[in-house]
Every structure is written in C-alpha cells, then in structure tokens.
Amino acid sequence: MTNRKQLNVFFILLVVYALSVFVTYAFFVDQLATSVGIPMPDMGVPDSVLGLINAGIVLVPYGALGLAGYWFARKLDLPGIFSKDGNWRRWFFIPLVIGLICGVAVVLVDVLFAPINGYGRIVHPPFPVSILASIGAGIGEEIIFRGFVFGLWGFILNWALKRFNGRTVALWIANTIGALAFAASHFGTILLLTGASSLSELSPVLIVEIFLLNGVIGLIAGERYMKDGLVAAAGIHFWTDIVFHVIWGLF
C-alpha cells in the first residue's frame, strides 16, 4: 500500500511537470524563445499540438528515470518519493523555509558576482513563464539529479563500500556527484545566453558562480532527499527558483 502511495504521488508530480510544459509551449512559446535569445522555428503545427508533443516527451523519459530513481531509493533504504514517517511540516514547510532562504542567498550571490563575472546578472525567464519554469525545474531536474543520478551513484558506491559499512560515505559522495552534475547542466543555457561557443570563452568567475550557486543548492536538496524524499527536494528547488527567477526576476 505504501509503495502504491509513493508511486501515486510520483505520477502526480510527473503530470504537474507535463502540464507546466504543455502550458509553456501552448501559450508562451514566443516568450520562452525570447528569454534564451533564439527564435522558435516554425514547426508547422499549432502551439497547442506543440505543447502536447513536448508534454508527451516529458512523460516518457522522466517517468522512466523517476521509476529507476525510486528503485535505487528502495535499494538504498531511502524515503524515495516521500518519507513514510514524515508529515506536512517535513514534506512542505521545512522545504519552503529552506527554499526561501536559499533563494535570498542566490540573489545576494548574483548581485555580488555580477560586476566581476564578465556577464552581469543572470537572466530570468519572463513572467509568467518564470513560474512555469520553476515548476518544471523543481520537479524535472530533481527527478534527474536527485532521483536518478544520486540514486545510481549511491547504488554503485554503496555496493563498492559495503564491506566497509560505508553507506553514509557512499550517499554523500553520490549527493556531491548529483550536485555537480546539476550545476554543470546549467552551462548549456549559459552558453546560449552569453553567445559563447565553449566553456573556455566564459569568465572563470562566471564558471565558479554557476557551480557555487547550483552546486550548493543541489547539496542541500540532496540532504533533504535523503531525509524526506523527492517531494522535499523538489520543494526546496521550486521555492528557491520562485524567489530568484520569479520575484527577483520581476525587479
């Protein structure tokens, strides 16, 4: 019964993510293209159909990765989607508070690094795309980097260190790998925004900033993932993005 509840919550998260993608492409595709500075090519189909296609693309791979992550979590005796002994305080309110604090910290770091990173302040998606992007990132990226990447490396390292009773070490190494992978995944967008063709063209300060901002958030989300599952990690990520990309983005 508990496993069924876990999977039900996961599929709700997945559907919410798919809906956010559908709404983005069906109603705000031009704003999305403008935010990254690349004109959207004419696909020859209505935006609503484009939204359905992208929502479908989300459901299949992210569903598969999420289920794999859940399997890894069970093998590692981690909460998985949500902690069985948890409550709304741990699933929602603690991630909310942590996310808001992280969001303010990210804003401060962005302001401090802007004069010296060779680029300036990080560009935000236009409102209300920023809200949809926060939903998508909070769920989708946590499925990939906390659920799958963390889980895969945790499973491998836990097996390798089993004879040394190294579960805690294995989990924190896996958390670090997941956080670094999460940070590195943002460089594709940075290259688009800056017009650079490779990382070598970016300022070392900007590279440090991206790894610092996203790596630390990834570690914090991973720590809550180990305690209270995917919903807690997604909550931290979502509220951090709400502060940084939505609220700060409006200014």
Coordinates of C-alpha atoms in Angstrom, one line a residue, residues 43-238:
M43 CA 7.2 23.6 -36.7
G44 CA 4.1 23.6 -39.0
V45 CA 1.8 22.7 -36.2
P46 CA -0.4 24.8 -33.8
D47 CA 1.2 25.7 -30.5
S48 CA -1.3 23.5 -28.6
V49 CA -0.1 20.5 -30.6
L50 CA 3.5 21.5 -29.9
G51 CA 2.6 21.7 -26.2
L52 CA 1.1 18.2 -26.3
I53 CA 4.2 16.8 -28.1
N54 CA 6.6 18.3 -25.5
A55 CA 4.4 17.2 -22.6
G56 CA 4.4 13.6 -24.0
I57 CA 8.2 13.8 -24.4
V58 CA 8.4 14.7 -20.7
L59 CA 6.2 11.9 -19.5
V60 CA 8.1 9.0 -21.1
P61 CA 11.8 9.7 -20.3
Y62 CA 11.2 11.4 -17.0
G63 CA 8.8 8.7 -16.0
A64 CA 11.4 6.1 -16.7
L65 CA 14.1 8.0 -14.9
G66 CA 11.9 8.6 -11.9
L67 CA 10.9 5.0 -11.6
A68 CA 14.6 4.0 -11.8
G69 CA 15.4 6.5 -9.1
Y70 CA 12.6 5.1 -6.9
W71 CA 14.0 1.6 -7.4
F72 CA 17.5 2.9 -6.4
A73 CA 16.0 4.6 -3.3
R74 CA 14.3 1.4 -2.2
K75 CA 17.6 -0.5 -2.5
L76 CA 19.4 2.2 -0.5
D77 CA 16.7 2.3 2.1
L78 CA 16.0 6.0 1.3
P79 CA 12.5 7.6 1.5
G80 CA 12.0 7.6 -2.2
I81 CA 9.2 9.9 -3.1
F82 CA 8.3 10.9 0.5
S83 CA 9.3 9.8 3.9
K84 CA 6.9 7.3 5.4
D85 CA 7.2 8.7 8.9
G86 CA 7.0 12.3 7.7
N87 CA 4.3 14.9 7.8
W88 CA 3.4 18.2 6.1
R89 CA 6.0 20.0 8.2
R90 CA 8.8 17.9 6.8
W91 CA 7.3 17.5 3.3
F92 CA 6.2 21.1 2.7
F93 CA 7.0 23.7 5.4
I94 CA 10.7 22.9 6.0
P95 CA 11.4 22.8 2.2
L96 CA 9.5 26.1 1.9
V97 CA 11.6 27.8 4.6
I98 CA 14.9 26.3 3.3
G99 CA 14.0 27.2 -0.3
L100 CA 13.1 30.8 0.6
I101 CA 16.4 31.2 2.5
C102 CA 18.3 29.7 -0.4
G103 CA 16.6 31.9 -2.9
V104 CA 17.6 35.0 -1.0
A105 CA 21.2 33.7 -0.8
V106 CA 21.2 33.1 -4.5
V107 CA 20.1 36.7 -5.1
L108 CA 22.9 38.0 -2.9
V109 CA 25.5 35.9 -4.7
D110 CA 24.1 37.0 -8.1
V111 CA 24.4 40.7 -7.1
L112 CA 28.0 40.2 -5.7
F113 CA 29.3 38.3 -8.7
A114 CA 27.6 40.4 -11.4
P115 CA 30.3 43.2 -11.5
I116 CA 33.1 40.7 -11.8
N117 CA 31.8 37.7 -13.8
G118 CA 32.1 39.2 -17.2
Y119 CA 28.4 38.8 -17.9
G120 CA 26.3 40.5 -15.3
R121 CA 23.3 39.4 -13.5
I122 CA 21.8 36.0 -14.5
V123 CA 18.9 36.4 -17.0
H124 CA 15.4 35.3 -15.9
P125 CA 12.6 33.9 -17.9
P126 CA 9.8 36.5 -18.4
F127 CA 6.8 36.4 -16.1
P128 CA 4.7 34.2 -16.1
V129 CA 7.0 31.7 -17.9
S130 CA 9.2 32.0 -14.8
I131 CA 6.6 30.3 -12.7
L132 CA 6.2 27.5 -15.1
A133 CA 9.9 27.1 -15.4
S134 CA 10.2 27.0 -11.6
I135 CA 7.6 24.1 -11.6
G136 CA 9.4 22.3 -14.4
A137 CA 12.9 22.7 -12.9
G138 CA 11.7 21.9 -9.4
I139 CA 10.2 18.6 -10.5
G140 CA 12.1 17.6 -13.6
E141 CA 15.6 18.4 -12.5
E142 CA 15.1 16.8 -9.1
I143 CA 13.8 13.6 -10.8
I144 CA 17.1 13.5 -12.9
F145 CA 19.7 14.7 -10.5
R146 CA 18.4 13.7 -7.0
G147 CA 16.3 10.7 -8.1
F148 CA 18.4 9.1 -10.9
V149 CA 21.9 10.4 -10.8
F150 CA 22.1 10.4 -7.0
G151 CA 20.4 7.0 -6.8
L152 CA 22.6 5.4 -9.5
W153 CA 25.9 6.5 -7.9
G154 CA 24.6 5.8 -4.4
F155 CA 23.7 2.3 -5.5
I156 CA 27.1 1.7 -7.1
L157 CA 29.2 3.2 -4.3
N158 CA 27.1 1.5 -1.6
W159 CA 27.8 -1.8 -3.3
A160 CA 31.5 -1.0 -3.6
L161 CA 31.9 0.2 0.0
K162 CA 29.5 -2.4 1.5
R163 CA 32.3 -4.4 3.2
F164 CA 33.5 -1.3 4.9
N165 CA 30.0 -0.3 6.1
G166 CA 30.4 2.8 4.1
R167 CA 26.7 3.6 3.3
T168 CA 26.8 7.2 4.7
V169 CA 30.1 7.9 2.8
A170 CA 28.6 6.4 -0.4
L171 CA 25.4 8.5 -0.1
W172 CA 27.3 11.8 0.5
I173 CA 29.7 11.1 -2.4
A174 CA 26.6 10.4 -4.6
N175 CA 25.0 13.6 -3.3
T176 CA 28.1 15.5 -4.3
I177 CA 28.2 13.9 -7.8
G178 CA 24.5 14.7 -8.3
A179 CA 25.0 18.3 -7.2
L180 CA 28.0 18.8 -9.5
A181 CA 26.1 17.2 -12.4
F182 CA 23.1 19.5 -11.6
A183 CA 25.4 22.6 -11.7
A184 CA 27.1 21.5 -14.9
S185 CA 23.7 21.0 -16.6
H186 CA 23.2 24.8 -16.5
F187 CA 26.1 25.6 -18.7
G188 CA 24.2 24.9 -21.9
T189 CA 21.8 27.7 -21.1
I190 CA 24.8 30.0 -20.1
L191 CA 26.4 29.3 -23.4
L192 CA 23.2 30.3 -25.2
L193 CA 22.8 33.5 -23.1
T194 CA 26.4 34.6 -23.5
G195 CA 26.8 33.6 -27.1
A196 CA 29.9 31.7 -26.2
S197 CA 30.7 28.5 -28.2
S198 CA 32.7 26.7 -25.4
L199 CA 33.3 26.9 -21.7
S200 CA 36.8 28.3 -22.4
E201 CA 35.2 31.5 -23.6
L202 CA 33.5 32.1 -20.3
S203 CA 35.0 34.0 -17.4
P204 CA 36.4 31.7 -14.8
V205 CA 34.5 33.8 -12.2
L206 CA 31.2 33.1 -14.0
I207 CA 32.0 29.3 -14.0
V208 CA 32.7 29.4 -10.3
E209 CA 29.5 31.3 -9.7
I210 CA 27.4 28.7 -11.6
F211 CA 29.0 25.8 -9.8
L212 CA 28.7 27.7 -6.4
L213 CA 25.0 28.7 -6.8
N214 CA 23.7 25.4 -8.2
G215 CA 26.1 23.1 -6.5
V216 CA 25.2 24.3 -3.0
I217 CA 21.5 24.2 -3.8
G218 CA 22.0 20.7 -5.1
L219 CA 23.7 19.5 -2.0
I220 CA 21.0 21.0 0.2
A221 CA 18.3 19.4 -1.9
G222 CA 20.1 16.1 -1.8
E223 CA 20.3 16.2 2.0
R224 CA 16.6 16.7 2.3
Y225 CA 16.1 14.0 -0.4
M226 CA 17.9 11.6 1.9
K227 CA 15.6 12.5 4.8
D228 CA 12.2 13.2 3.3
G229 CA 12.3 12.2 -0.4
L230 CA 11.7 13.7 -3.8
V231 CA 8.9 15.9 -2.7
A232 CA 11.2 17.7 -0.2
A233 CA 14.0 18.1 -2.7
A234 CA 11.6 19.4 -5.3
G235 CA 10.1 21.8 -2.8
I236 CA 13.5 23.4 -2.0
H237 CA 14.3 23.7 -5.7
F238 CA 10.9 25.2 -6.5

